[in-house]
Short mmCIF file of the C-alpha atoms (twelve columns), coordinates in Angstrom:
data_MODEL
# 
_entry.id   MODEL 
# 
loop_
_atom_site.group_PDB 
_atom_site.id 
_atom_site.type_symbol 
_atom_site.label_atom_id 
_atom_site.label_alt_id 
_atom_site.label_comp_id 
_atom_site.label_asym_id 
_atom_site.label_seq_id 
_atom_site.Cartn_x 
_atom_site.Cartn_y 
_atom_site.Cartn_z 
_atom_site.pdbx_PDB_model_num 
ATOM 1   C CA . UNK A 1   7.514   -44.186 215.177 1 
ATOM 2   C CA . UNK A 2   4.086   -42.732 214.447 1 
ATOM 3   C CA . UNK A 3   3.290   -42.012 210.786 1 
ATOM 4   C CA . UNK A 4   2.523   -38.297 210.427 1 
ATOM 5   C CA . UNK A 5   -0.197  -39.036 207.867 1 
ATOM 6   C CA . UNK A 6   -1.869  -41.556 210.163 1 
ATOM 7   C CA . UNK A 7   -1.671  -39.306 213.205 1 
ATOM 8   C CA . UNK A 8   -3.273  -36.405 211.383 1 
ATOM 9   C CA . UNK A 9   -6.105  -38.617 210.175 1 
ATOM 10  C CA . UNK A 10  -6.633  -39.957 213.682 1 
ATOM 11  C CA . UNK A 11  -6.436  -36.463 215.139 1 
ATOM 12  C CA . UNK A 12  -9.210  -35.293 212.787 1 
ATOM 13  C CA . UNK A 13  -11.299 -38.345 213.638 1 
ATOM 14  C CA . UNK A 14  -10.902 -37.700 217.371 1 
ATOM 15  C CA . UNK A 15  -11.898 -34.053 216.959 1 
ATOM 16  C CA . UNK A 16  -15.043 -35.064 215.068 1 
ATOM 17  C CA . UNK A 17  -15.984 -37.675 217.661 1 
ATOM 18  C CA . UNK A 18  -15.306 -35.259 220.547 1 
ATOM 19  C CA . UNK A 19  -17.763 -32.739 219.106 1 
ATOM 20  C CA . UNK A 20  -20.431 -35.215 217.967 1 
ATOM 21  C CA . UNK A 21  -22.496 -35.114 221.149 1 
ATOM 22  C CA . UNK A 22  -22.056 -38.835 221.855 1 
ATOM 23  C CA . UNK A 23  -22.808 -40.543 225.152 1 
ATOM 24  C CA . UNK A 24  -19.819 -41.784 227.098 1 
ATOM 25  C CA . UNK A 25  -20.065 -45.439 226.021 1 
ATOM 26  C CA . UNK A 26  -20.088 -44.630 222.321 1 
ATOM 27  C CA . UNK A 27  -17.559 -41.813 222.664 1 
ATOM 28  C CA . UNK A 28  -14.992 -43.989 224.444 1 
ATOM 29  C CA . UNK A 29  -15.473 -46.917 222.050 1 
ATOM 30  C CA . UNK A 30  -14.958 -44.660 219.017 1 
ATOM 31  C CA . UNK A 31  -11.958 -42.964 220.654 1 
ATOM 32  C CA . UNK A 32  -10.158 -46.194 221.516 1 
ATOM 33  C CA . UNK A 33  -10.763 -47.565 218.008 1 
ATOM 34  C CA . UNK A 34  -9.307  -44.391 216.470 1 
ATOM 35  C CA . UNK A 35  -6.275  -44.255 218.771 1 
ATOM 36  C CA . UNK A 36  -5.361  -47.868 218.034 1 
ATOM 37  C CA . UNK A 37  -4.802  -46.972 214.388 1 
ATOM 38  C CA . UNK A 38  -2.023  -44.556 215.330 1 
ATOM 39  C CA . UNK A 39  -0.791  -46.260 218.502 1 
ATOM 40  C CA . UNK A 40  -1.276  -50.041 218.154 1 
ATOM 41  C CA . UNK A 41  -2.085  -51.823 221.418 1 
ATOM 42  C CA . UNK A 42  -3.388  -55.167 222.631 1 
ATOM 43  C CA . UNK A 43  -5.750  -53.759 225.247 1 
ATOM 44  C CA . UNK A 44  -7.029  -50.514 226.737 1 
ATOM 45  C CA . UNK A 45  -8.891  -49.376 229.823 1 
ATOM 46  C CA . UNK A 46  -10.742 -46.061 230.038 1 
ATOM 47  C CA . UNK A 47  -11.378 -44.588 233.483 1 
ATOM 48  C CA . UNK A 48  -13.623 -41.693 234.439 1 
ATOM 49  C CA . UNK A 49  -13.064 -39.538 237.498 1 
ATOM 50  C CA . UNK A 50  -14.845 -37.114 239.762 1 
ATOM 51  C CA . UNK A 51  -13.027 -33.916 238.695 1 
ATOM 52  C CA . UNK A 52  -13.122 -32.535 242.244 1 
ATOM 53  C CA . UNK A 53  -11.476 -35.445 244.083 1 
ATOM 54  C CA . UNK A 54  -9.958  -37.287 241.083 1 
ATOM 55  C CA . UNK A 55  -11.420 -40.532 242.406 1 
ATOM 56  C CA . UNK A 56  -12.264 -43.317 239.967 1 
ATOM 57  C CA . UNK A 57  -15.979 -43.398 239.080 1 
ATOM 58  C CA . UNK A 58  -16.032 -46.044 236.320 1 
ATOM 59  C CA . UNK A 59  -13.830 -48.157 234.071 1 
ATOM 60  C CA . UNK A 60  -14.402 -49.595 230.601 1 
ATOM 61  C CA . UNK A 61  -12.240 -52.272 228.986 1 
ATOM 62  C CA . UNK A 62  -11.296 -52.994 225.378 1 
ATOM 63  C CA . UNK A 63  -9.279  -55.647 223.578 1 
ATOM 64  C CA . UNK A 64  -7.613  -58.383 225.631 1 
ATOM 65  C CA . UNK A 65  -8.804  -56.819 228.921 1 
ATOM 66  C CA . UNK A 66  -12.511 -57.114 228.196 1 
ATOM 67  C CA . UNK A 67  -14.176 -59.571 230.550 1 
ATOM 68  C CA . UNK A 68  -11.112 -60.036 232.754 1 
ATOM 69  C CA . UNK A 69  -12.441 -58.538 235.981 1 
ATOM 70  C CA . UNK A 70  -11.200 -60.921 238.664 1 
ATOM 71  C CA . UNK A 71  -8.352  -58.654 239.799 1 
ATOM 72  C CA . UNK A 72  -10.178 -55.337 239.457 1 
ATOM 73  C CA . UNK A 73  -10.268 -54.624 243.229 1 
ATOM 74  C CA . UNK A 74  -6.461  -54.835 243.272 1 
ATOM 75  C CA . UNK A 75  -6.253  -52.079 240.663 1 
ATOM 76  C CA . UNK A 76  -8.160  -49.626 242.849 1 
ATOM 77  C CA . UNK A 77  -6.078  -50.506 245.901 1 
ATOM 78  C CA . UNK A 78  -2.794  -50.065 243.998 1 
ATOM 79  C CA . UNK A 79  -3.882  -46.892 242.199 1 
ATOM 80  C CA . UNK A 80  -5.037  -45.048 245.322 1 
ATOM 81  C CA . UNK A 81  -3.367  -46.920 248.181 1 
ATOM 82  C CA . UNK A 82  0.134   -45.666 247.414 1 
ATOM 83  C CA . UNK A 83  1.994   -42.829 245.752 1 
ATOM 84  C CA . UNK A 84  3.358   -43.757 242.344 1 
ATOM 85  C CA . UNK A 85  4.603   -41.222 239.753 1 
ATOM 86  C CA . UNK A 86  2.405   -42.743 237.046 1 
ATOM 87  C CA . UNK A 87  -0.884  -42.704 238.992 1 
ATOM 88  C CA . UNK A 88  -3.539  -40.518 237.413 1 
ATOM 89  C CA . UNK A 89  -3.589  -38.238 240.460 1 
ATOM 90  C CA . UNK A 90  0.169   -37.695 240.269 1 
ATOM 91  C CA . UNK A 91  0.056   -37.063 236.530 1 
ATOM 92  C CA . UNK A 92  -2.680  -34.473 237.055 1 
ATOM 93  C CA . UNK A 93  -0.792  -32.774 239.883 1 
ATOM 94  C CA . UNK A 94  2.267   -32.440 237.624 1 
ATOM 95  C CA . UNK A 95  0.070   -31.373 234.683 1 
ATOM 96  C CA . UNK A 96  1.513   -34.289 232.717 1 
ATOM 97  C CA . UNK A 97  -0.858  -35.397 229.955 1 
ATOM 98  C CA . UNK A 98  0.768   -38.681 228.941 1 
ATOM 99  C CA . UNK A 99  3.482   -41.058 230.069 1 
ATOM 100 C CA . UNK A 100 4.958   -44.384 228.976 1 
ATOM 101 C CA . UNK A 101 6.039   -46.763 231.730 1 
ATOM 102 C CA . UNK A 102 9.125   -47.997 229.875 1 
ATOM 103 C CA . UNK A 103 10.200  -44.419 229.209 1 
ATOM 104 C CA . UNK A 104 9.391   -43.248 232.733 1 
ATOM 105 C CA . UNK A 105 11.333  -46.061 234.425 1 
ATOM 106 C CA . UNK A 106 14.133  -46.174 231.842 1 
ATOM 107 C CA . UNK A 107 13.347  -49.740 230.981 1 
ATOM 108 C CA . UNK A 108 12.740  -50.892 234.551 1 
ATOM 109 C CA . UNK A 109 8.958   -51.190 234.422 1 
ATOM 110 C CA . UNK A 110 8.912   -53.564 237.396 1 
ATOM 111 C CA . UNK A 111 9.791   -50.603 239.608 1 
ATOM 112 C CA . UNK A 112 6.087   -49.810 239.331 1 
ATOM 113 C CA . UNK A 113 4.044   -51.800 241.855 1 
ATOM 114 C CA . UNK A 114 1.078   -51.691 239.496 1 
ATOM 115 C CA . UNK A 115 3.138   -53.301 236.746 1 
ATOM 116 C CA . UNK A 116 5.061   -55.804 238.898 1 
ATOM 117 C CA . UNK A 117 2.129   -56.927 241.055 1 
ATOM 118 C CA . UNK A 118 -0.716  -56.821 238.560 1 
ATOM 119 C CA . UNK A 119 -0.190  -55.992 234.908 1 
ATOM 120 C CA . UNK A 120 2.807   -58.245 234.183 1 
ATOM 121 C CA . UNK A 121 1.941   -61.383 236.213 1 
ATOM 122 C CA . UNK A 122 -1.823  -61.294 235.644 1 
ATOM 123 C CA . UNK A 123 -2.129  -60.030 232.055 1 
ATOM 124 C CA . UNK A 124 1.406   -60.268 230.609 1 
ATOM 125 C CA . UNK A 125 1.298   -56.520 229.808 1 
ATOM 126 C CA . UNK A 126 4.928   -55.367 229.747 1 
ATOM 127 C CA . UNK A 127 4.419   -51.723 228.826 1 
ATOM 128 C CA . UNK A 128 1.673   -49.195 229.466 1 
ATOM 129 C CA . UNK A 129 0.942   -45.749 228.070 1 
ATOM 130 C CA . UNK A 130 -1.293  -43.478 230.141 1 
ATOM 131 C CA . UNK A 131 -3.192  -40.484 228.844 1 
ATOM 132 C CA . UNK A 132 -4.742  -37.991 231.281 1 
ATOM 133 C CA . UNK A 133 -7.861  -36.384 229.851 1 
ATOM 134 C CA . UNK A 134 -8.090  -33.005 231.543 1 
ATOM 135 C CA . UNK A 135 -8.742  -29.326 231.046 1 
ATOM 136 C CA . UNK A 136 -6.769  -27.171 233.421 1 
ATOM 137 C CA . UNK A 137 -6.837  -28.696 236.899 1 
ATOM 138 C CA . UNK A 138 -9.912  -30.804 236.184 1 
ATOM 139 C CA . UNK A 139 -9.202  -34.467 235.472 1 
ATOM 140 C CA . UNK A 140 -12.213 -35.978 233.698 1 
ATOM 141 C CA . UNK A 141 -10.898 -39.320 232.449 1 
ATOM 142 C CA . UNK A 142 -7.839  -41.332 231.578 1 
ATOM 143 C CA . UNK A 143 -6.882  -43.984 229.036 1 
ATOM 144 C CA . UNK A 144 -4.402  -46.761 229.818 1 
ATOM 145 C CA . UNK A 145 -3.087  -48.603 226.742 1 
ATOM 146 C CA . UNK A 146 -1.134  -51.877 226.974 1 
ATOM 147 C CA . UNK A 147 1.251   -53.975 224.904 1 
ATOM 148 C CA . UNK A 148 1.643   -57.661 225.656 1 
ATOM 149 C CA . UNK A 149 4.662   -59.911 225.936 1 
ATOM 150 C CA . UNK A 150 8.137   -59.551 227.396 1 
ATOM 151 C CA . UNK A 151 9.511   -58.688 223.956 1 
ATOM 152 C CA . UNK A 152 6.836   -56.147 223.015 1 
ATOM 153 C CA . UNK A 153 7.841   -52.875 221.373 1 
ATOM 154 C CA . UNK A 154 7.791   -50.187 224.073 1 
ATOM 155 C CA . UNK A 155 5.804   -47.009 223.562 1 
ATOM 156 C CA . UNK A 156 8.153   -44.396 222.129 1 
ATOM 157 C CA . UNK A 157 8.354   -40.649 222.685 1 
ATOM 158 C CA . UNK A 158 6.487   -39.840 219.462 1 
ATOM 159 C CA . UNK A 159 3.544   -42.007 220.489 1 
ATOM 160 C CA . UNK A 160 3.418   -40.534 223.996 1 
ATOM 161 C CA . UNK A 161 3.656   -37.006 222.579 1 
ATOM 162 C CA . UNK A 162 0.817   -37.711 220.159 1 
ATOM 163 C CA . UNK A 163 -1.421  -39.036 222.948 1 
ATOM 164 C CA . UNK A 164 -0.627  -36.011 225.122 1 
ATOM 165 C CA . UNK A 165 -1.635  -33.646 222.326 1 
ATOM 166 C CA . UNK A 166 -5.195  -35.030 222.399 1 
ATOM 167 C CA . UNK A 167 -5.895  -34.445 226.091 1 
ATOM 168 C CA . UNK A 168 -7.916  -31.206 225.796 1 
ATOM 169 C CA . UNK A 169 -9.896  -32.381 222.774 1 
ATOM 170 C CA . UNK A 170 -10.877 -35.601 224.525 1 
ATOM 171 C CA . UNK A 171 -11.817 -33.669 227.676 1 
ATOM 172 C CA . UNK A 172 -14.371 -31.782 225.597 1 
ATOM 173 C CA . UNK A 173 -15.845 -35.065 224.427 1 
ATOM 174 C CA . UNK A 174 -16.044 -36.421 227.981 1 
ATOM 175 C CA . UNK A 175 -17.836 -33.308 229.213 1 
ATOM 176 C CA . UNK A 176 -20.333 -33.558 226.346 1 
ATOM 177 C CA . UNK A 177 -20.824 -37.241 227.103 1 
ATOM 178 C CA . UNK A 178 -21.513 -36.450 230.750 1 
ATOM 179 C CA . UNK A 179 -24.091 -33.829 229.791 1 
ATOM 180 C CA . UNK A 180 -25.623 -36.258 227.311 1 
ATOM 181 C CA . UNK A 181 -26.208 -38.688 230.175 1 
ATOM 182 C CA . UNK A 182 -27.799 -35.921 232.229 1 
ATOM 183 C CA . UNK A 183 -30.556 -35.275 229.699 1 
ATOM 184 C CA . UNK A 184 -31.106 -38.945 228.906 1 
ATOM 185 C CA . UNK A 185 -33.988 -40.695 230.590 1 
ATOM 186 C CA . UNK A 186 -32.853 -42.975 233.417 1 
ATOM 187 C CA . UNK A 187 -32.344 -46.614 232.468 1 
ATOM 188 C CA . UNK A 188 -34.776 -48.406 234.740 1 
ATOM 189 C CA . UNK A 189 -35.028 -52.154 234.152 1 
ATOM 190 C CA . UNK A 190 -37.284 -52.755 237.174 1 
ATOM 191 C CA . UNK A 191 -40.060 -50.725 238.784 1 
ATOM 192 C CA . UNK A 192 -38.720 -47.486 240.248 1 
ATOM 193 C CA . UNK A 193 -39.901 -48.565 243.697 1 
ATOM 194 C CA . UNK A 194 -37.152 -51.220 243.688 1 
ATOM 195 C CA . UNK A 195 -34.471 -48.549 243.925 1 
ATOM 196 C CA . UNK A 196 -33.519 -48.426 247.584 1 
ATOM 197 C CA . UNK A 197 -33.738 -45.279 249.686 1 
ATOM 198 C CA . UNK A 198 -31.223 -44.332 252.321 1 
ATOM 199 C CA . UNK A 199 -27.505 -45.132 252.366 1 
ATOM 200 C CA . UNK A 200 -25.928 -48.502 251.716 1 
ATOM 201 C CA . UNK A 201 -23.168 -49.265 254.213 1 
ATOM 202 C CA . UNK A 202 -20.201 -51.604 253.647 1 
ATOM 203 C CA . UNK A 203 -17.533 -52.662 256.149 1 
ATOM 204 C CA . UNK A 204 -14.211 -53.778 254.639 1 
ATOM 205 C CA . UNK A 205 -11.593 -55.561 256.764 1 
ATOM 206 C CA . UNK A 206 -7.808  -55.297 256.655 1 
ATOM 207 C CA . UNK A 207 -7.673  -58.128 254.101 1 
ATOM 208 C CA . UNK A 208 -9.875  -56.144 251.714 1 
ATOM 209 C CA . UNK A 209 -12.888 -58.391 252.186 1 
ATOM 210 C CA . UNK A 210 -16.388 -56.946 252.459 1 
ATOM 211 C CA . UNK A 211 -17.348 -58.492 255.799 1 
ATOM 212 C CA . UNK A 212 -20.624 -56.670 256.437 1 
ATOM 213 C CA . UNK A 213 -23.147 -54.803 254.316 1 
ATOM 214 C CA . UNK A 214 -26.545 -53.276 254.886 1 
ATOM 215 C CA . UNK A 215 -29.708 -54.376 253.105 1 
ATOM 216 C CA . UNK A 216 -29.806 -53.211 249.481 1 
ATOM 217 C CA . UNK A 217 -26.028 -52.715 249.186 1 
ATOM 218 C CA . UNK A 218 -25.672 -55.187 246.327 1 
ATOM 219 C CA . UNK A 219 -28.276 -53.238 244.367 1 
ATOM 220 C CA . UNK A 220 -26.320 -50.021 244.896 1 
ATOM 221 C CA . UNK A 221 -23.059 -51.666 243.812 1 
ATOM 222 C CA . UNK A 222 -24.654 -53.179 240.695 1 
ATOM 223 C CA . UNK A 223 -25.838 -49.676 239.764 1 
ATOM 224 C CA . UNK A 224 -22.180 -48.629 239.370 1 
ATOM 225 C CA . UNK A 225 -21.618 -50.753 236.244 1 
ATOM 226 C CA . UNK A 226 -20.751 -48.653 233.184 1 
ATOM 227 C CA . UNK A 227 -22.321 -50.134 230.075 1 
ATOM 228 C CA . UNK A 228 -21.392 -53.134 227.914 1 
ATOM 229 C CA . UNK A 229 -17.607 -52.680 228.294 1 
ATOM 230 C CA . UNK A 230 -17.755 -52.083 232.033 1 
ATOM 231 C CA . UNK A 231 -15.086 -53.363 234.357 1 
ATOM 232 C CA . UNK A 232 -16.225 -54.730 237.723 1 
ATOM 233 C CA . UNK A 233 -18.939 -52.542 239.235 1 
ATOM 234 C CA . UNK A 234 -17.091 -52.590 242.550 1 
ATOM 235 C CA . UNK A 235 -14.053 -50.759 241.086 1 
ATOM 236 C CA . UNK A 236 -14.880 -47.290 242.484 1 
ATOM 237 C CA . UNK A 237 -15.408 -48.775 245.951 1 
ATOM 238 C CA . UNK A 238 -11.926 -50.290 246.121 1 
ATOM 239 C CA . UNK A 239 -10.331 -47.105 244.841 1 
ATOM 240 C CA . UNK A 240 -11.962 -45.339 247.783 1 
ATOM 241 C CA . UNK A 241 -10.745 -48.028 250.184 1 
ATOM 242 C CA . UNK A 242 -7.137  -47.468 249.136 1 
ATOM 243 C CA . UNK A 243 -7.575  -43.694 249.350 1 
ATOM 244 C CA . UNK A 244 -9.242  -43.918 252.778 1 
ATOM 245 C CA . UNK A 245 -6.259  -45.734 254.262 1 
ATOM 246 C CA . UNK A 246 -3.855  -43.104 252.951 1 
ATOM 247 C CA . UNK A 247 -6.173  -40.358 254.183 1 
ATOM 248 C CA . UNK A 248 -6.329  -41.950 257.634 1 
ATOM 249 C CA . UNK A 249 -2.540  -42.174 257.749 1 
ATOM 250 C CA . UNK A 250 -2.232  -38.466 256.940 1 
ATOM 251 C CA . UNK A 251 -0.549  -39.145 253.587 1 
ATOM 252 C CA . UNK A 252 -3.125  -37.129 251.638 1 
ATOM 253 C CA . UNK A 253 -5.616  -34.375 252.440 1 
ATOM 254 C CA . UNK A 254 -8.097  -35.268 249.674 1 
ATOM 255 C CA . UNK A 255 -11.266 -36.771 251.229 1 
ATOM 256 C CA . UNK A 256 -12.112 -40.244 249.845 1 
ATOM 257 C CA . UNK A 257 -15.340 -39.224 248.162 1 
ATOM 258 C CA . UNK A 258 -16.867 -39.252 244.690 1 
ATOM 259 C CA . UNK A 259 -20.015 -38.453 242.745 1 
ATOM 260 C CA . UNK A 260 -21.187 -40.843 240.026 1 
ATOM 261 C CA . UNK A 261 -24.282 -41.428 237.909 1 
ATOM 262 C CA . UNK A 262 -25.479 -45.031 238.147 1 
ATOM 263 C CA . UNK A 263 -26.853 -47.021 235.240 1 
ATOM 264 C CA . UNK A 264 -30.329 -46.472 236.753 1 
ATOM 265 C CA . UNK A 265 -29.916 -42.751 236.023 1 
ATOM 266 C CA . UNK A 266 -29.607 -41.867 239.702 1 
ATOM 267 C CA . UNK A 267 -26.695 -39.726 240.880 1 
ATOM 268 C CA . UNK A 268 -24.895 -41.201 243.874 1 
ATOM 269 C CA . UNK A 269 -22.321 -40.010 246.384 1 
ATOM 270 C CA . UNK A 270 -19.861 -42.573 247.762 1 
ATOM 271 C CA . UNK A 271 -17.774 -41.864 250.866 1 
ATOM 272 C CA . UNK A 272 -15.096 -43.959 252.564 1 
ATOM 273 C CA . UNK A 273 -13.730 -43.500 256.095 1 
ATOM 274 C CA . UNK A 274 -10.913 -45.365 257.846 1 
ATOM 275 C CA . UNK A 275 -11.845 -47.136 261.089 1 
ATOM 276 C CA . UNK A 276 -9.776  -47.868 264.173 1 
ATOM 277 C CA . UNK A 277 -10.619 -50.244 267.009 1 
ATOM 278 C CA . UNK A 278 -10.188 -49.855 270.766 1 
ATOM 279 C CA . UNK A 279 -7.016  -51.967 270.640 1 
ATOM 280 C CA . UNK A 280 -5.468  -49.609 268.071 1 
ATOM 281 C CA . UNK A 281 -5.966  -51.919 265.101 1 
ATOM 282 C CA . UNK A 282 -6.241  -50.036 261.812 1 
ATOM 283 C CA . UNK A 283 -6.984  -50.935 258.198 1 
ATOM 284 C CA . UNK A 284 -10.734 -51.416 258.302 1 
ATOM 285 C CA . UNK A 285 -12.837 -49.035 256.201 1 
ATOM 286 C CA . UNK A 286 -16.524 -48.108 256.115 1 
ATOM 287 C CA . UNK A 287 -18.049 -47.140 252.760 1 
ATOM 288 C CA . UNK A 288 -21.425 -45.452 252.304 1 
ATOM 289 C CA . UNK A 289 -23.332 -45.185 249.012 1 
ATOM 290 C CA . UNK A 290 -26.362 -42.912 248.893 1 
ATOM 291 C CA . UNK A 291 -28.432 -40.762 246.589 1 
ATOM 292 C CA . UNK A 292 -26.795 -37.419 245.884 1 
ATOM 293 C CA . UNK A 293 -28.344 -34.142 247.000 1 
ATOM 294 C CA . UNK A 294 -28.773 -31.360 244.423 1 
ATOM 295 C CA . UNK A 295 -26.037 -29.080 245.880 1 
ATOM 296 C CA . UNK A 296 -23.554 -31.943 245.465 1 
ATOM 297 C CA . UNK A 297 -24.319 -32.636 241.809 1 
ATOM 298 C CA . UNK A 298 -25.237 -29.240 240.355 1 
ATOM 299 C CA . UNK A 299 -21.608 -27.944 240.526 1 
ATOM 300 C CA . UNK A 300 -20.443 -31.025 238.612 1 
ATOM 301 C CA . UNK A 301 -23.039 -30.528 235.872 1 
ATOM 302 C CA . UNK A 302 -22.316 -26.801 235.619 1 
ATOM 303 C CA . UNK A 303 -18.576 -27.509 235.473 1 
ATOM 304 C CA . UNK A 304 -19.166 -29.883 232.588 1 
ATOM 305 C CA . UNK A 305 -20.541 -26.936 230.579 1 
ATOM 306 C CA . UNK A 306 -16.966 -25.591 230.439 1 
ATOM 307 C CA . UNK A 307 -17.877 -22.187 231.898 1 
ATOM 308 C CA . UNK A 308 -15.442 -19.523 232.998 1 
ATOM 309 C CA . UNK A 309 -15.301 -18.582 236.696 1 
ATOM 310 C CA . UNK A 310 -17.471 -15.496 236.092 1 
ATOM 311 C CA . UNK A 311 -19.969 -17.499 234.029 1 
ATOM 312 C CA . UNK A 312 -20.250 -19.982 236.897 1 
ATOM 313 C CA . UNK A 313 -21.018 -17.073 239.252 1 
ATOM 314 C CA . UNK A 314 -23.767 -15.860 236.926 1 
ATOM 315 C CA . UNK A 315 -25.184 -19.389 236.555 1 
ATOM 316 C CA . UNK A 316 -25.304 -19.855 240.315 1 
ATOM 317 C CA . UNK A 317 -27.392 -16.706 240.675 1 
ATOM 318 C CA . UNK A 318 -29.651 -17.663 237.769 1 
ATOM 319 C CA . UNK A 319 -30.393 -20.933 239.561 1 
ATOM 320 C CA . UNK A 320 -31.397 -18.841 242.572 1 
ATOM 321 C CA . UNK A 321 -33.782 -16.803 240.359 1 
ATOM 322 C CA . UNK A 322 -31.804 -13.593 240.830 1 
ATOM 323 C CA . UNK A 323 -32.828 -10.885 238.346 1 
ATOM 324 C CA . UNK A 324 -30.346 -9.603  235.777 1 
ATOM 325 C CA . UNK A 325 -30.038 -6.152  237.353 1 
ATOM 326 C CA . UNK A 326 -29.361 -7.732  240.753 1 
ATOM 327 C CA . UNK A 327 -26.727 -10.050 239.272 1 
ATOM 328 C CA . UNK A 328 -25.071 -6.979  237.762 1 
ATOM 329 C CA . UNK A 329 -25.076 -5.183  241.116 1 
ATOM 330 C CA . UNK A 330 -23.675 -8.209  242.955 1 
ATOM 331 C CA . UNK A 331 -20.853 -8.663  240.432 1 
ATOM 332 C CA . UNK A 332 -20.213 -4.904  239.992 1 
ATOM 333 C CA . UNK A 333 -20.739 -5.049  236.218 1 
ATOM 334 C CA . UNK A 334 -23.336 -3.624  233.851 1 
ATOM 335 C CA . UNK A 335 -26.549 -5.403  232.922 1 
ATOM 336 C CA . UNK A 336 -25.235 -5.558  229.351 1 
ATOM 337 C CA . UNK A 337 -22.189 -7.501  230.565 1 
ATOM 338 C CA . UNK A 338 -24.457 -9.928  232.400 1 
ATOM 339 C CA . UNK A 339 -26.450 -10.416 229.200 1 
ATOM 340 C CA . UNK A 340 -23.210 -11.181 227.341 1 
ATOM 341 C CA . UNK A 341 -22.314 -13.766 229.993 1 
ATOM 342 C CA . UNK A 342 -25.790 -15.278 229.732 1 
ATOM 343 C CA . UNK A 343 -25.495 -15.596 225.946 1 
ATOM 344 C CA . UNK A 344 -22.196 -17.433 226.336 1 
ATOM 345 C CA . UNK A 345 -23.658 -19.680 229.070 1 
ATOM 346 C CA . UNK A 346 -26.682 -20.529 226.931 1 
ATOM 347 C CA . UNK A 347 -24.427 -21.415 223.973 1 
ATOM 348 C CA . UNK A 348 -22.235 -23.719 226.065 1 
ATOM 349 C CA . UNK A 349 -25.199 -25.367 227.786 1 
ATOM 350 C CA . UNK A 350 -27.153 -25.773 224.553 1 
ATOM 351 C CA . UNK A 351 -30.183 -23.829 225.772 1 
ATOM 352 C CA . UNK A 352 -31.988 -20.633 224.749 1 
ATOM 353 C CA . UNK A 353 -33.346 -19.172 227.978 1 
ATOM 354 C CA . UNK A 354 -33.057 -19.004 231.746 1 
ATOM 355 C CA . UNK A 355 -35.919 -21.471 232.062 1 
ATOM 356 C CA . UNK A 356 -34.207 -24.004 229.806 1 
ATOM 357 C CA . UNK A 357 -30.905 -23.535 231.673 1 
ATOM 358 C CA . UNK A 358 -32.593 -24.269 235.000 1 
ATOM 359 C CA . UNK A 359 -34.285 -27.329 233.498 1 
ATOM 360 C CA . UNK A 360 -30.952 -28.524 232.072 1 
ATOM 361 C CA . UNK A 361 -29.247 -28.296 235.449 1 
ATOM 362 C CA . UNK A 362 -32.110 -29.642 237.555 1 
ATOM 363 C CA . UNK A 363 -32.205 -32.814 235.503 1 
ATOM 364 C CA . UNK A 364 -34.406 -35.898 235.653 1 
ATOM 365 C CA . UNK A 365 -33.465 -37.158 239.106 1 
ATOM 366 C CA . UNK A 366 -34.829 -34.049 240.837 1 
ATOM 367 C CA . UNK A 367 -37.284 -32.699 238.266 1 
ATOM 368 C CA . UNK A 368 -40.400 -34.213 239.842 1 
ATOM 369 C CA . UNK A 369 -39.437 -32.816 243.255 1 
ATOM 370 C CA . UNK A 370 -38.644 -29.228 242.324 1 
ATOM 371 C CA . UNK A 371 -41.796 -27.998 244.054 1 
ATOM 372 C CA . UNK A 372 -40.653 -29.477 247.357 1 
ATOM 373 C CA . UNK A 373 -38.899 -27.402 249.983 1 
ATOM 374 C CA . UNK A 374 -35.158 -27.820 250.440 1 
ATOM 375 C CA . UNK A 375 -34.036 -28.263 254.038 1 
ATOM 376 C CA . UNK A 376 -30.801 -26.702 255.403 1 
ATOM 377 C CA . UNK A 377 -29.065 -30.019 254.657 1 
ATOM 378 C CA . UNK A 378 -29.718 -29.499 250.950 1 
ATOM 379 C CA . UNK A 379 -32.256 -32.333 250.692 1 
ATOM 380 C CA . UNK A 380 -35.968 -32.323 249.976 1 
ATOM 381 C CA . UNK A 381 -38.226 -31.866 252.972 1 
ATOM 382 C CA . UNK A 382 -40.741 -34.374 251.625 1 
ATOM 383 C CA . UNK A 383 -38.167 -37.204 251.595 1 
ATOM 384 C CA . UNK A 384 -38.547 -39.776 254.340 1 
# 
């Protein structure tokens, strides 16, 4: 049973943190610390997702999970390689904001492959509460909270209901944290020339071993680590591997693809494709990791502003340098209405003018190349 006084204090704390403009590392650490006061747990894992494909982009660990990364690839394979009612994708599709495994399975938590194959035998976690952090259809992050021991107190309905009530507030904090990372200078620990150009290519066999990789692939993978509480940097790759096998089998129509900002500050796109051999053997997967092109990342940044559909239309035309009167004509509204939309857009993006909005969207990774010509592929003509 959750104390009403404690929950209201925690709720206020979460609302303050969600609107404080924190980066993702600090925001998640503060959030987990606050939640544990109302919903005691032994460990927690925070995942972030590409809101378009709902693929895992990073994971951060707290409590008893911190530093235990040896089985991380198995998590991605289990989460995306099958269809389980408690997977983040399934929760999002059902618009379910929180679930407790003991409650969901009516005490039979081992019915979950994730629990029976990983959480119970490897970590002795006998119950899990999952919180989907979303606004509308966009899943931005998720928090998994664990209790240890076969005799642990299961998460009850009050606790799950309390977690669910925080989903929208936390989504606001995640979006702010994402935008905070956009305007932060890239974290470059070595000369910029050390960052590889061109795609990294990985070949994964049926036994989930990386059997081949192109030059520079380890550097790309290392760039996926997410701060001091990061889980294994390879986590997003193995989520894609599991998803690619389901995609190849026709079990899902969501392409195994994600966009993520590396610790270097560079935005990356990671794709996975199932392979088949001449003898009909299946199960092998090819993964590519490469620098993202502006048309791939700009929609994600704009979406993080929390704009309405019409505001996104106006923003798209502003980025194309369309004049206000021409925006009005294209949208069949008055120029005054466009100005109202622009005021709202500026407020949400934290800018004061068209010029500042364009600068906010075309962030550091592309800023020094904005004078270059874009080719039909969406990339810079000057790139080799």
